[in-house]
PDB file of C-alpha atoms (C1' of nucleotides) in Angstrom:
ATOM      1  CA  UNK T   1     -10.082 -28.997  23.929  1.00 97.00           C
ATOM      2  CA  UNK T   2      -8.722 -26.734  26.569  1.00 98.00           C
ATOM      3  CA  UNK T   3      -7.819 -28.280  29.798  1.00 98.00           C
ATOM      4  CA  UNK T   4      -7.142 -25.516  32.511  1.00 98.00           C
ATOM      5  CA  UNK T   5      -6.166 -25.950  36.440  1.00 98.00           C
ATOM      6  CA  UNK T   6      -7.194 -24.110  39.397  1.00 98.00           C
ATOM      7  CA  UNK T   7      -5.932 -23.814  42.871  1.00 98.00           C
ATOM      8  CA  UNK T   8      -9.260 -21.977  44.201  1.00 98.00           C
ATOM      9  CA  UNK T   9      -8.260 -21.694  48.021  1.00 98.00           C
ATOM     10  CA  UNK T  10     -11.990 -23.252  49.073  1.00 98.00           C
ATOM     11  CA  UNK T  11     -15.072 -23.741  46.772  1.00 98.00           C
ATOM     12  CA  UNK T  12     -17.141 -22.401  49.395  1.00 97.00           C
ATOM     13  CA  UNK T  13     -15.776 -19.004  49.058  1.00 97.00           C
ATOM     14  CA  UNK T  14     -15.305 -19.668  46.015  1.00 98.00           C
ATOM     15  CA  UNK T  15     -18.295 -20.310  43.638  1.00 97.00           C
ATOM     16  CA  UNK T  16     -19.098 -16.956  42.478  1.00 97.00           C
ATOM     17  CA  UNK T  17     -15.442 -16.209  41.051  1.00 98.00           C
ATOM     18  CA  UNK T  18     -14.637 -19.933  40.061  1.00 98.00           C
ATOM     19  CA  UNK T  19     -18.398 -19.822  37.913  1.00 98.00           C
ATOM     20  CA  UNK T  20     -17.713 -16.307  36.678  1.00 98.00           C
ATOM     21  CA  UNK T  21     -14.027 -17.693  35.685  1.00 98.00           C
ATOM     22  CA  UNK T  22     -15.643 -20.579  34.282  1.00 98.00           C
ATOM     23  CA  UNK T  23     -18.161 -18.354  31.107  1.00 98.00           C
ATOM     24  CA  UNK T  24     -14.876 -16.396  30.178  1.00 97.00           C
ATOM     25  CA  UNK T  25     -12.962 -19.152  29.859  1.00 98.00           C
ATOM     26  CA  UNK T  26     -15.057 -22.089  28.431  1.00 97.00           C
ATOM     27  CA  UNK T  27     -13.133 -24.722  29.015  1.00 98.00           C
ATOM     28  CA  UNK T  28     -14.020 -28.309  28.615  1.00 98.00           C
ATOM     29  CA  UNK T  29     -11.906 -29.359  31.403  1.00 98.00           C
ATOM     30  CA  UNK T  30     -10.729 -27.787  34.317  1.00 98.00           C
ATOM     31  CA  UNK T  31      -8.812 -30.206  37.038  1.00 98.00           C
ATOM     32  CA  UNK T  32      -9.393 -28.147  40.740  1.00 98.00           C
ATOM     33  CA  UNK T  33      -6.919 -27.907  43.814  1.00 98.00           C
ATOM     34  CA  UNK T  34      -8.299 -27.092  47.648  1.00 98.00           C
ATOM     35  CA  UNK T  35     -12.042 -27.446  47.777  1.00 98.00           C
ATOM     36  CA  UNK T  36     -11.420 -27.398  51.212  1.00 97.00           C
ATOM     37  CA  UNK T  37     -14.528 -29.608  51.008  1.00 97.00           C
ATOM     38  CA  UNK T  38     -15.780 -33.133  51.180  1.00 97.00           C
ATOM     39  CA  UNK T  39     -17.518 -34.661  48.254  1.00 97.00           C
ATOM     40  CA  UNK T  40     -21.262 -34.539  50.043  1.00 96.00           C
ATOM     41  CA  UNK T  41     -20.719 -30.786  50.410  1.00 97.00           C
ATOM     42  CA  UNK T  42     -19.368 -29.796  46.653  1.00 97.00           C
ATOM     43  CA  UNK T  43     -22.035 -27.800  44.968  1.00 98.00           C
ATOM     44  CA  UNK T  44     -22.163 -30.364  42.184  1.00 97.00           C
ATOM     45  CA  UNK T  45     -25.679 -29.883  41.073  1.00 97.00           C
ATOM     46  CA  UNK T  46     -24.995 -26.053  40.485  1.00 98.00           C
ATOM     47  CA  UNK T  47     -21.665 -27.040  37.941  1.00 98.00           C
ATOM     48  CA  UNK T  48     -24.307 -30.328  36.308  1.00 98.00           C
ATOM     49  CA  UNK T  49     -26.148 -27.147  35.272  1.00 98.00           C
ATOM     50  CA  UNK T  50     -24.194 -25.582  33.560  1.00 98.00           C
ATOM     51  CA  UNK T  51     -23.028 -28.671  31.393  1.00 98.00           C
ATOM     52  CA  UNK T  52     -20.461 -29.636  33.476  1.00 98.00           C
ATOM     53  CA  UNK T  53     -19.591 -33.320  34.971  1.00 98.00           C
ATOM     54  CA  UNK T  54     -18.026 -33.527  38.381  1.00 98.00           C
ATOM     55  CA  UNK T  55     -16.096 -35.604  40.128  1.00 98.00           C
ATOM     56  CA  UNK T  56     -14.504 -34.748  43.009  1.00 98.00           C
ATOM     57  CA  UNK T  57     -11.977 -36.170  45.375  1.00 98.00           C
ATOM     58  CA  UNK T  58     -12.378 -34.511  48.740  1.00 97.00           C
ATOM     59  CA  UNK T  59     -11.832 -34.252  52.488  1.00 97.00           C
ATOM     60  CA  UNK T  60     -12.426 -32.263  55.459  1.00 96.00           C
ATOM     61  CA  UNK T  61     -11.082 -28.758  55.873  1.00 95.00           C
ATOM     62  CA  UNK T  62      -7.819 -28.930  53.707  1.00 96.00           C
ATOM     63  CA  UNK T  63      -7.229 -30.172  50.072  1.00 97.00           C
ATOM     64  CA  UNK T  64      -9.036 -31.914  48.250  1.00 98.00           C
ATOM     65  CA  UNK T  65      -9.103 -32.048  44.270  1.00 98.00           C
ATOM     66  CA  UNK T  66     -11.562 -32.151  41.297  1.00 98.00           C
ATOM     67  CA  UNK T  67     -12.254 -32.582  37.645  1.00 98.00           C
ATOM     68  CA  UNK T  68     -15.400 -30.216  35.847  1.00 98.00           C
ATOM     69  CA  UNK T  69     -15.522 -31.769  32.369  1.00 98.00           C
ATOM     70  CA  UNK T  70     -18.082 -30.899  29.023  1.00 98.00           C
ATOM     71  CA  UNK T  71     -16.867 -34.002  27.458  1.00 97.00           C
ATOM     72  CA  UNK T  72     -17.697 -37.685  28.825  1.00 97.00           C
ATOM     73  CA  UNK T  73     -14.701 -38.995  31.975  1.00 98.00           C
ATOM     74  CA  UNK T  74     -13.801 -42.385  32.185  1.00 98.00           C
ATOM     75  CA  UNK T  75     -11.572 -45.180  34.330  1.00 98.00           C
ATOM     76  CA  UNK T  76     -11.563 -42.094  37.140  1.00 98.00           C
ATOM     77  CA  UNK T  77      -9.096 -42.931  39.890  1.00 98.00           C
ATOM     78  CA  UNK T  78      -8.133 -40.984  43.102  1.00 98.00           C
ATOM     79  CA  UNK T  79      -5.736 -40.459  45.349  1.00 97.00           C
ATOM     80  CA  UNK T  80      -1.479 -41.018  44.036  1.00 97.00           C
ATOM     81  CA  UNK T  81      -0.811 -44.503  44.106  1.00 94.00           C
ATOM     82  CA  UNK T  82       1.545 -46.687  46.777  1.00 94.00           C
ATOM     83  CA  UNK T  83       0.389 -44.458  49.952  1.00 94.00           C
ATOM     84  CA  UNK T  84       0.505 -47.414  52.234  1.00 93.00           C
ATOM     85  CA  UNK T  85       2.302 -45.905  55.265  1.00 93.00           C
ATOM     86  CA  UNK T  86       3.468 -42.899  53.628  1.00 93.00           C
ATOM     87  CA  UNK T  87       1.098 -40.545  55.304  1.00 90.00           C
ATOM     88  CA  UNK T  88       2.932 -38.164  58.304  1.00 83.00           C
ATOM     89  CA  UNK T  89       2.486 -40.238  61.328  1.00 78.00           C
ATOM     90  CA  UNK T  90       3.901 -43.992  59.626  1.00 83.00           C
ATOM     91  CA  UNK T  91      -0.343 -45.196  58.579  1.00 89.00           C
ATOM     92  CA  UNK T  92      -1.457 -45.366  55.081  1.00 92.00           C
ATOM     93  CA  UNK T  93      -1.350 -41.025  53.319  1.00 94.00           C
ATOM     94  CA  UNK T  94      -5.063 -40.307  53.531  1.00 94.00           C
ATOM     95  CA  UNK T  95      -5.273 -36.639  52.331  1.00 96.00           C
ATOM     96  CA  UNK T  96      -6.774 -36.223  49.035  1.00 98.00           C
ATOM     97  CA  UNK T  97      -4.861 -34.462  46.197  1.00 98.00           C
ATOM     98  CA  UNK T  98      -4.647 -36.411  43.431  1.00 98.00           C
ATOM     99  CA  UNK T  99      -7.430 -37.489  40.951  1.00 98.00           C
ATOM    100  CA  UNK T 100      -7.251 -39.347  37.052  1.00 98.00           C
ATOM    101  CA  UNK T 101      -9.613 -39.549  34.478  1.00 98.00           C
ATOM    102  CA  UNK T 102      -9.565 -40.202  30.733  1.00 98.00           C
ATOM    103  CA  UNK T 103     -11.315 -38.027  28.946  1.00 98.00           C
ATOM    104  CA  UNK T 104     -12.331 -38.614  25.209  1.00 91.00           C
ATOM    105  CA  UNK T 105     -10.722 -36.248  22.674  1.00 88.00           C
ATOM    106  CA  UNK T 106     -11.890 -36.160  18.456  1.00 87.00           C
ATOM    107  CA  UNK T 107     -10.239 -38.669  18.193  1.00 85.00           C
ATOM    108  CA  UNK T 108      -7.990 -39.930  20.882  1.00 92.00           C
ATOM    109  CA  UNK T 109      -8.173 -40.003  24.673  1.00 97.00           C
ATOM    110  CA  UNK T 110      -6.153 -38.360  26.985  1.00 98.00           C
ATOM    111  CA  UNK T 111      -5.227 -39.146  30.003  1.00 98.00           C
ATOM    112  CA  UNK T 112      -5.389 -36.377  32.891  1.00 98.00           C
ATOM    113  CA  UNK T 113      -4.154 -35.940  36.134  1.00 98.00           C
ATOM    114  CA  UNK T 114      -4.947 -33.409  38.394  1.00 98.00           C
ATOM    115  CA  UNK T 115      -3.013 -32.647  41.360  1.00 98.00           C
ATOM    116  CA  UNK T 116      -1.814 -30.859  44.835  1.00 98.00           C
ATOM    117  CA  UNK T 117       1.082 -30.941  45.739  1.00 98.00           C
ATOM    118  CA  UNK T 118       1.997 -31.000  49.363  1.00 98.00           C
ATOM    119  CA  UNK T 119       3.340 -27.415  50.342  1.00 97.00           C
ATOM    120  CA  UNK T 120       6.574 -28.768  52.533  1.00 97.00           C
ATOM    121  CA  UNK T 121       6.721 -26.073  55.009  1.00 96.00           C
ATOM    122  CA  UNK T 122       8.138 -25.793  57.474  1.00 95.00           C
ATOM    123  CA  UNK T 123      11.261 -27.541  56.257  1.00 96.00           C
ATOM    124  CA  UNK T 124      12.541 -29.196  58.946  1.00 95.00           C
ATOM    125  CA  UNK T 125      15.922 -30.466  59.070  1.00 95.00           C
ATOM    126  CA  UNK T 126      18.580 -32.935  61.164  1.00 95.00           C
ATOM    127  CA  UNK T 127      21.727 -32.226  61.637  1.00 94.00           C
ATOM    128  CA  UNK T 128      23.505 -34.146  58.505  1.00 95.00           C
ATOM    129  CA  UNK T 129      21.053 -31.912  56.048  1.00 93.00           C
ATOM    130  CA  UNK T 130      18.190 -34.881  55.213  1.00 95.00           C
ATOM    131  CA  UNK T 131      14.708 -33.540  56.022  1.00 95.00           C
ATOM    132  CA  UNK T 132      13.570 -35.323  59.859  1.00 94.00           C
ATOM    133  CA  UNK T 133      11.213 -38.239  59.484  1.00 93.00           C
ATOM    134  CA  UNK T 134       7.617 -37.906  59.328  1.00 92.00           C
ATOM    135  CA  UNK T 135       8.568 -33.483  59.057  1.00 94.00           C
ATOM    136  CA  UNK T 136       5.924 -32.052  56.218  1.00 95.00           C
ATOM    137  CA  UNK T 137       9.189 -31.293  54.013  1.00 96.00           C
ATOM    138  CA  UNK T 138       9.837 -35.072  54.520  1.00 96.00           C
ATOM    139  CA  UNK T 139       5.978 -35.814  53.387  1.00 96.00           C
ATOM    140  CA  UNK T 140       6.367 -33.369  50.039  1.00 97.00           C
ATOM    141  CA  UNK T 141       9.720 -35.027  48.997  1.00 97.00           C
ATOM    142  CA  UNK T 142       8.774 -38.581  49.678  1.00 97.00           C
ATOM    143  CA  UNK T 143       4.933 -37.651  47.652  1.00 98.00           C
ATOM    144  CA  UNK T 144       7.107 -36.630  44.923  1.00 98.00           C
ATOM    145  CA  UNK T 145       8.656 -39.315  44.182  1.00 98.00           C
ATOM    146  CA  UNK T 146       5.607 -41.370  44.158  1.00 98.00           C
ATOM    147  CA  UNK T 147       4.253 -38.766  41.814  1.00 98.00           C
ATOM    148  CA  UNK T 148       7.481 -39.772  39.897  1.00 98.00           C
ATOM    149  CA  UNK T 149       6.745 -43.800  39.896  1.00 98.00           C
ATOM    150  CA  UNK T 150       3.143 -43.098  38.609  1.00 98.00           C
ATOM    151  CA  UNK T 151       4.077 -40.955  35.669  1.00 98.00           C
ATOM    152  CA  UNK T 152       7.144 -43.415  35.285  1.00 98.00           C
ATOM    153  CA  UNK T 153       3.950 -46.223  34.700  1.00 98.00           C
ATOM    154  CA  UNK T 154       2.372 -43.450  32.142  1.00 98.00           C
ATOM    155  CA  UNK T 155       5.391 -42.494  30.472  1.00 98.00           C
ATOM    156  CA  UNK T 156       5.953 -46.356  30.036  1.00 98.00           C
ATOM    157  CA  UNK T 157       2.257 -46.693  27.784  1.00 98.00           C
ATOM    158  CA  UNK T 158       3.050 -44.120  24.840  1.00 98.00           C
ATOM    159  CA  UNK T 159      -0.231 -42.823  25.486  1.00 98.00           C
ATOM    160  CA  UNK T 160      -1.124 -38.921  25.677  1.00 98.00           C
ATOM    161  CA  UNK T 161      -1.634 -37.379  28.890  1.00 98.00           C
ATOM    162  CA  UNK T 162      -0.356 -34.907  31.362  1.00 98.00           C
ATOM    163  CA  UNK T 163      -0.679 -33.246  34.598  1.00 98.00           C
ATOM    164  CA  UNK T 164      -1.405 -30.116  36.083  1.00 98.00           C
ATOM    165  CA  UNK T 165      -2.045 -28.687  39.147  1.00 98.00           C
ATOM    166  CA  UNK T 166      -0.642 -26.518  42.078  1.00 98.00           C
ATOM    167  CA  UNK T 167       3.065 -28.355  42.652  1.00 98.00           C
ATOM    168  CA  UNK T 168       3.740 -26.464  45.289  1.00 98.00           C
ATOM    169  CA  UNK T 169       7.080 -26.145  43.250  1.00 98.00           C
ATOM    170  CA  UNK T 170       8.995 -22.807  41.904  1.00 98.00           C
ATOM    171  CA  UNK T 171      11.012 -24.537  39.281  1.00 98.00           C
ATOM    172  CA  UNK T 172      13.806 -21.601  38.380  1.00 97.00           C
ATOM    173  CA  UNK T 173      14.942 -17.866  39.709  1.00 97.00           C
ATOM    174  CA  UNK T 174      12.640 -17.001  36.520  1.00 96.00           C
ATOM    175  CA  UNK T 175       9.600 -18.551  38.290  1.00 97.00           C
ATOM    176  CA  UNK T 176       9.793 -15.685  41.310  1.00 97.00           C
ATOM    177  CA  UNK T 177       9.570 -12.257  41.350  1.00 97.00           C
ATOM    178  CA  UNK T 178      12.717 -12.497  44.527  1.00 97.00           C
ATOM    179  CA  UNK T 179      13.586 -15.636  44.226  1.00 97.00           C
ATOM    180  CA  UNK T 180      16.031 -14.944  46.889  1.00 96.00           C
ATOM    181  CA  UNK T 181      13.385 -14.565  49.249  1.00 96.00           C
ATOM    182  CA  UNK T 182      12.379 -18.310  48.885  1.00 97.00           C
ATOM    183  CA  UNK T 183      15.854 -19.875  48.952  1.00 96.00           C
ATOM    184  CA  UNK T 184      14.628 -21.511  52.368  1.00 96.00           C
ATOM    185  CA  UNK T 185      11.293 -22.366  51.663  1.00 97.00           C
ATOM    186  CA  UNK T 186      10.060 -25.815  50.652  1.00 98.00           C
ATOM    187  CA  UNK T 187       8.929 -25.014  47.351  1.00 98.00           C
ATOM    188  CA  UNK T 188      12.417 -23.678  46.277  1.00 98.00           C
ATOM    189  CA  UNK T 189      14.715 -25.427  48.041  1.00 97.00           C
ATOM    190  CA  UNK T 190      17.300 -27.235  45.952  1.00 97.00           C
ATOM    191  CA  UNK T 191      15.914 -31.196  47.174  1.00 97.00           C
ATOM    192  CA  UNK T 192      12.160 -29.847  45.931  1.00 98.00           C
ATOM    193  CA  UNK T 193      13.856 -28.599  43.065  1.00 98.00           C
ATOM    194  CA  UNK T 194      15.799 -31.980  42.129  1.00 98.00           C
ATOM    195  CA  UNK T 195      13.133 -33.972  42.869  1.00 98.00           C
ATOM    196  CA  UNK T 196      10.635 -31.174  40.259  1.00 98.00           C
ATOM    197  CA  UNK T 197      13.686 -32.115  37.540  1.00 98.00           C
ATOM    198  CA  UNK T 198      13.780 -35.950  37.825  1.00 98.00           C
ATOM    199  CA  UNK T 199      10.191 -35.987  37.072  1.00 98.00           C
ATOM    200  CA  UNK T 200      10.792 -33.935  34.394  1.00 98.00           C
ATOM    201  CA  UNK T 201      14.110 -35.078  33.104  1.00 98.00           C
ATOM    202  CA  UNK T 202      11.527 -38.383  32.458  1.00 98.00           C
ATOM    203  CA  UNK T 203      10.636 -36.605  29.282  1.00 98.00           C
ATOM    204  CA  UNK T 204       8.151 -33.970  30.580  1.00 98.00           C
ATOM    205  CA  UNK T 205       7.067 -30.272  28.400  1.00 98.00           C
ATOM    206  CA  UNK T 206       6.530 -27.300  30.524  1.00 98.00           C
ATOM    207  CA  UNK T 207       3.514 -26.315  28.495  1.00 98.00           C
ATOM    208  CA  UNK T 208       3.905 -22.582  29.824  1.00 98.00           C
ATOM    209  CA  UNK T 209       7.665 -21.849  28.998  1.00 96.00           C
ATOM    210  CA  UNK T 210       7.213 -23.205  26.135  1.00 96.00           C
ATOM    211  CA  UNK T 211       4.031 -20.988  24.893  1.00 96.00           C
ATOM    212  CA  UNK T 212       5.118 -18.252  27.198  1.00 91.00           C
ATOM    213  CA  UNK T 213       8.406 -17.103  27.867  1.00 86.00           C
ATOM    214  CA  UNK T 214       7.560 -13.813  28.556  1.00 91.00           C
ATOM    215  CA  UNK T 215       9.094 -12.608  32.240  1.00 92.00           C
ATOM    216  CA  UNK T 216       7.294 -12.025  35.396  1.00 94.00           C
ATOM    217  CA  UNK T 217       4.356 -14.736  34.390  1.00 96.00           C
ATOM    218  CA  UNK T 218       3.355 -15.841  37.321  1.00 98.00           C
ATOM    219  CA  UNK T 219       0.140 -18.019  39.046  1.00 98.00           C
ATOM    220  CA  UNK T 220       0.853 -17.111  42.540  1.00 98.00           C
ATOM    221  CA  UNK T 221       0.369 -13.845  44.260  1.00 98.00           C
ATOM    222  CA  UNK T 222       0.216 -13.841  48.356  1.00 97.00           C
ATOM    223  CA  UNK T 223      -3.400 -11.924  50.083  1.00 96.00           C
ATOM    224  CA  UNK T 224      -0.248 -10.189  52.351  1.00 94.00           C
ATOM    225  CA  UNK T 225       1.136  -6.942  51.538  1.00 91.00           C
ATOM    226  CA  UNK T 226      -0.335  -5.667  48.258  1.00 93.00           C
ATOM    227  CA  UNK T 227       1.787  -8.510  46.660  1.00 96.00           C
ATOM    228  CA  UNK T 228      -0.249  -8.706  43.534  1.00 97.00           C
ATOM    229  CA  UNK T 229      -0.274  -5.022  43.080  1.00 96.00           C
ATOM    230  CA  UNK T 230       3.494  -5.125  43.066  1.00 96.00           C
ATOM    231  CA  UNK T 231       3.539  -8.874  40.931  1.00 97.00           C
ATOM    232  CA  UNK T 232       5.488 -10.205  43.501  1.00 97.00           C
ATOM    233  CA  UNK T 233       4.063 -13.969  42.566  1.00 98.00           C
ATOM    234  CA  UNK T 234       5.918 -17.070  41.789  1.00 98.00           C
ATOM    235  CA  UNK T 235       4.980 -19.909  38.945  1.00 98.00           C
ATOM    236  CA  UNK T 236       3.943 -22.761  41.208  1.00 98.00           C
ATOM    237  CA  UNK T 237       1.092 -23.534  39.056  1.00 98.00           C
ATOM    238  CA  UNK T 238       1.996 -26.499  35.515  1.00 98.00           C
ATOM    239  CA  UNK T 239       1.072 -28.024  33.220  1.00 98.00           C
ATOM    240  CA  UNK T 240       3.323 -31.140  32.627  1.00 98.00           C
ATOM    241  CA  UNK T 241       2.940 -32.842  29.055  1.00 98.00           C
ATOM    242  CA  UNK T 242       4.121 -35.921  27.476  1.00 98.00           C
ATOM    243  CA  UNK T 243       5.565 -36.365  24.097  1.00 98.00           C
ATOM    244  CA  UNK T 244       2.624 -37.679  22.800  1.00 98.00           C
ATOM    245  CA  UNK T 245       0.368 -35.122  24.548  1.00 98.00           C
ATOM    246  CA  UNK T 246       3.164 -32.378  23.968  1.00 98.00           C
ATOM    247  CA  UNK T 247       2.824 -32.756  20.127  1.00 98.00           C
ATOM    248  CA  UNK T 248      -0.530 -31.541  19.838  1.00 98.00           C
ATOM    249  CA  UNK T 249      -0.464 -28.264  22.261  1.00 98.00           C
ATOM    250  CA  UNK T 250      -0.967 -24.966  20.476  1.00 98.00           C
ATOM    251  CA  UNK T 251      -1.802 -22.745  23.328  1.00 98.00           C
ATOM    252  CA  UNK T 252      -0.654 -22.820  26.853  1.00 98.00           C
ATOM    253  CA  UNK T 253      -1.531 -19.423  29.116  1.00 98.00           C
ATOM    254  CA  UNK T 254      -2.684 -17.805  32.622  1.00 98.00           C
ATOM    255  CA  UNK T 255      -5.154 -15.619  33.042  1.00 98.00           C
ATOM    256  CA  UNK T 256      -3.624 -13.709  35.438  1.00 97.00           C
ATOM    257  CA  UNK T 257      -7.129 -11.553  34.903  1.00 97.00           C
ATOM    258  CA  UNK T 258      -9.372 -13.548  37.288  1.00 98.00           C
ATOM    259  CA  UNK T 259      -6.391 -12.622  40.058  1.00 97.00           C
ATOM    260  CA  UNK T 260      -8.088  -8.440  39.751  1.00 97.00           C
ATOM    261  CA  UNK T 261     -11.539  -9.352  40.468  1.00 96.00           C
ATOM    262  CA  UNK T 262     -13.937  -9.729  43.937  1.00 95.00           C
ATOM    263  CA  UNK T 263     -12.569 -12.200  46.025  1.00 96.00           C
ATOM    264  CA  UNK T 264      -9.846 -13.963  44.655  1.00 97.00           C
ATOM    265  CA  UNK T 265      -8.352 -17.439  44.897  1.00 98.00           C
ATOM    266  CA  UNK T 266      -4.333 -16.607  45.830  1.00 98.00           C
ATOM    267  CA  UNK T 267      -3.887 -18.703  42.474  1.00 98.00           C
ATOM    268  CA  UNK T 268      -4.771 -18.358  38.959  1.00 98.00           C
ATOM    269  CA  UNK T 269      -5.971 -20.573  36.807  1.00 98.00           C
ATOM    270  CA  UNK T 270      -3.570 -21.583  33.934  1.00 98.00           C
ATOM    271  CA  UNK T 271      -4.810 -23.547  31.011  1.00 98.00           C
ATOM    272  CA  UNK T 272      -3.838 -25.217  27.721  1.00 98.00           C
ATOM    273  CA  UNK T 273      -5.298 -25.960  24.279  1.00 98.00           C
ATOM    274  CA  UNK T 274      -4.120 -29.202  22.440  1.00 98.00           C
ATOM    275  CA  UNK T 275      -5.758 -30.511  19.082  1.00 97.00           C
ATOM    276  CA  UNK T 276      -6.807 -33.724  20.246  1.00 95.00           C
TER     277      UNK T 276
ATOM    278  C1'  DA N   1      12.871  -9.939  63.225  1.00 93.99           C
ATOM    279  C1'  DT N   2       7.555  -9.289  62.057  1.00 93.99           C
ATOM    280  C1'  DG N   3       3.688  -9.295  61.313  1.00 93.99           C
ATOM    281  C1'  DG N   4       0.956  -8.408  56.940  1.00 93.99           C
ATOM    282  C1'  DT N   5      -4.412 -11.714  54.700  1.00 93.99           C
ATOM    283  C1'  DG N   6      -7.396 -15.000  53.873  1.00 93.99           C
ATOM    284  C1'  DG N   7     -10.468 -19.956  54.088  1.00 93.99           C
ATOM    285  C1'  DG N   8     -11.898 -23.386  57.489  1.00 93.99           C
ATOM    286  C1'  DG N   9     -13.636 -24.905  61.287  1.00 93.99           C
ATOM    287  C1'  DT N  10     -13.560 -23.718  66.177  1.00 93.99           C
ATOM    288  C1'  DT N  11     -11.141 -21.568  69.686  1.00 93.99           C
ATOM    289  C1'  DC N  12      -5.935 -22.829  66.181  1.00 93.99           C
ATOM    290  C1'  DC N  13      -4.414 -25.592  61.510  1.00 93.99           C
ATOM    291  C1'  DC N  14      -2.611 -24.684  56.984  1.00 93.99           C
ATOM    292  C1'  DA N  15      -0.840 -21.624  53.308  1.00 93.99           C
TER     293       DA N  15
END
DNA sequence: ATGGTGGGGTTCCCA
């Protein structure tokens, strides 16, 4: 089973690029981030005509996630749990950043969690170094705690699951061409990385690190200043596998070629092959 | 220190 993740930066602007890549990559499932569309405006029929089941969790203008699957999906849920009072303004969190579904493999089911983790910039700190309540950085860290808690629930089931998407997180210095340029950024600050280590420490495998240990392997390059041409990138899109999924890991790669095509997203797809 | 680019939806927000 080939499963991919792709932050497309707007379905309207990326429908051709996404369609071309889907034809080339031939994935069974892809989780999408930043569809930047309400559900009603997502070009559902276009992808259904290509043989995909389409499940969206959109909102106006920003964020938005989706799952396209050639295999049957069950138990689709939208939104990260425990969002009550977790919005930036103290109201409930209504940002469309998370979707889960179960896909049937040859003989085992796999729970797939597709996520678009908050960027967290600008970093706004109190005098004592703690994040300012209600700031974007505070929202990011609290969202990561909720993600951790959801992962804990899934780990307890001891069944195959994975979390994939745009984590807006650089795990290690080796995951950036210029790590020093990111030290104060929400994507690489110590608090963000500590939360990521805590998430990983529950027993996840970073699939790319296992299957592709090459240097300078990135999933995002800024549109500005010719970043892609200089490979001035960062690795922030990840596939995290629980042990019962990692047992089936055959391959994990980044389709960096997609960034060189016409009208690309600033992210490229990453995928895993599982013998499920 | 600044500005560089892009998407979405309007005259500015987000990345």
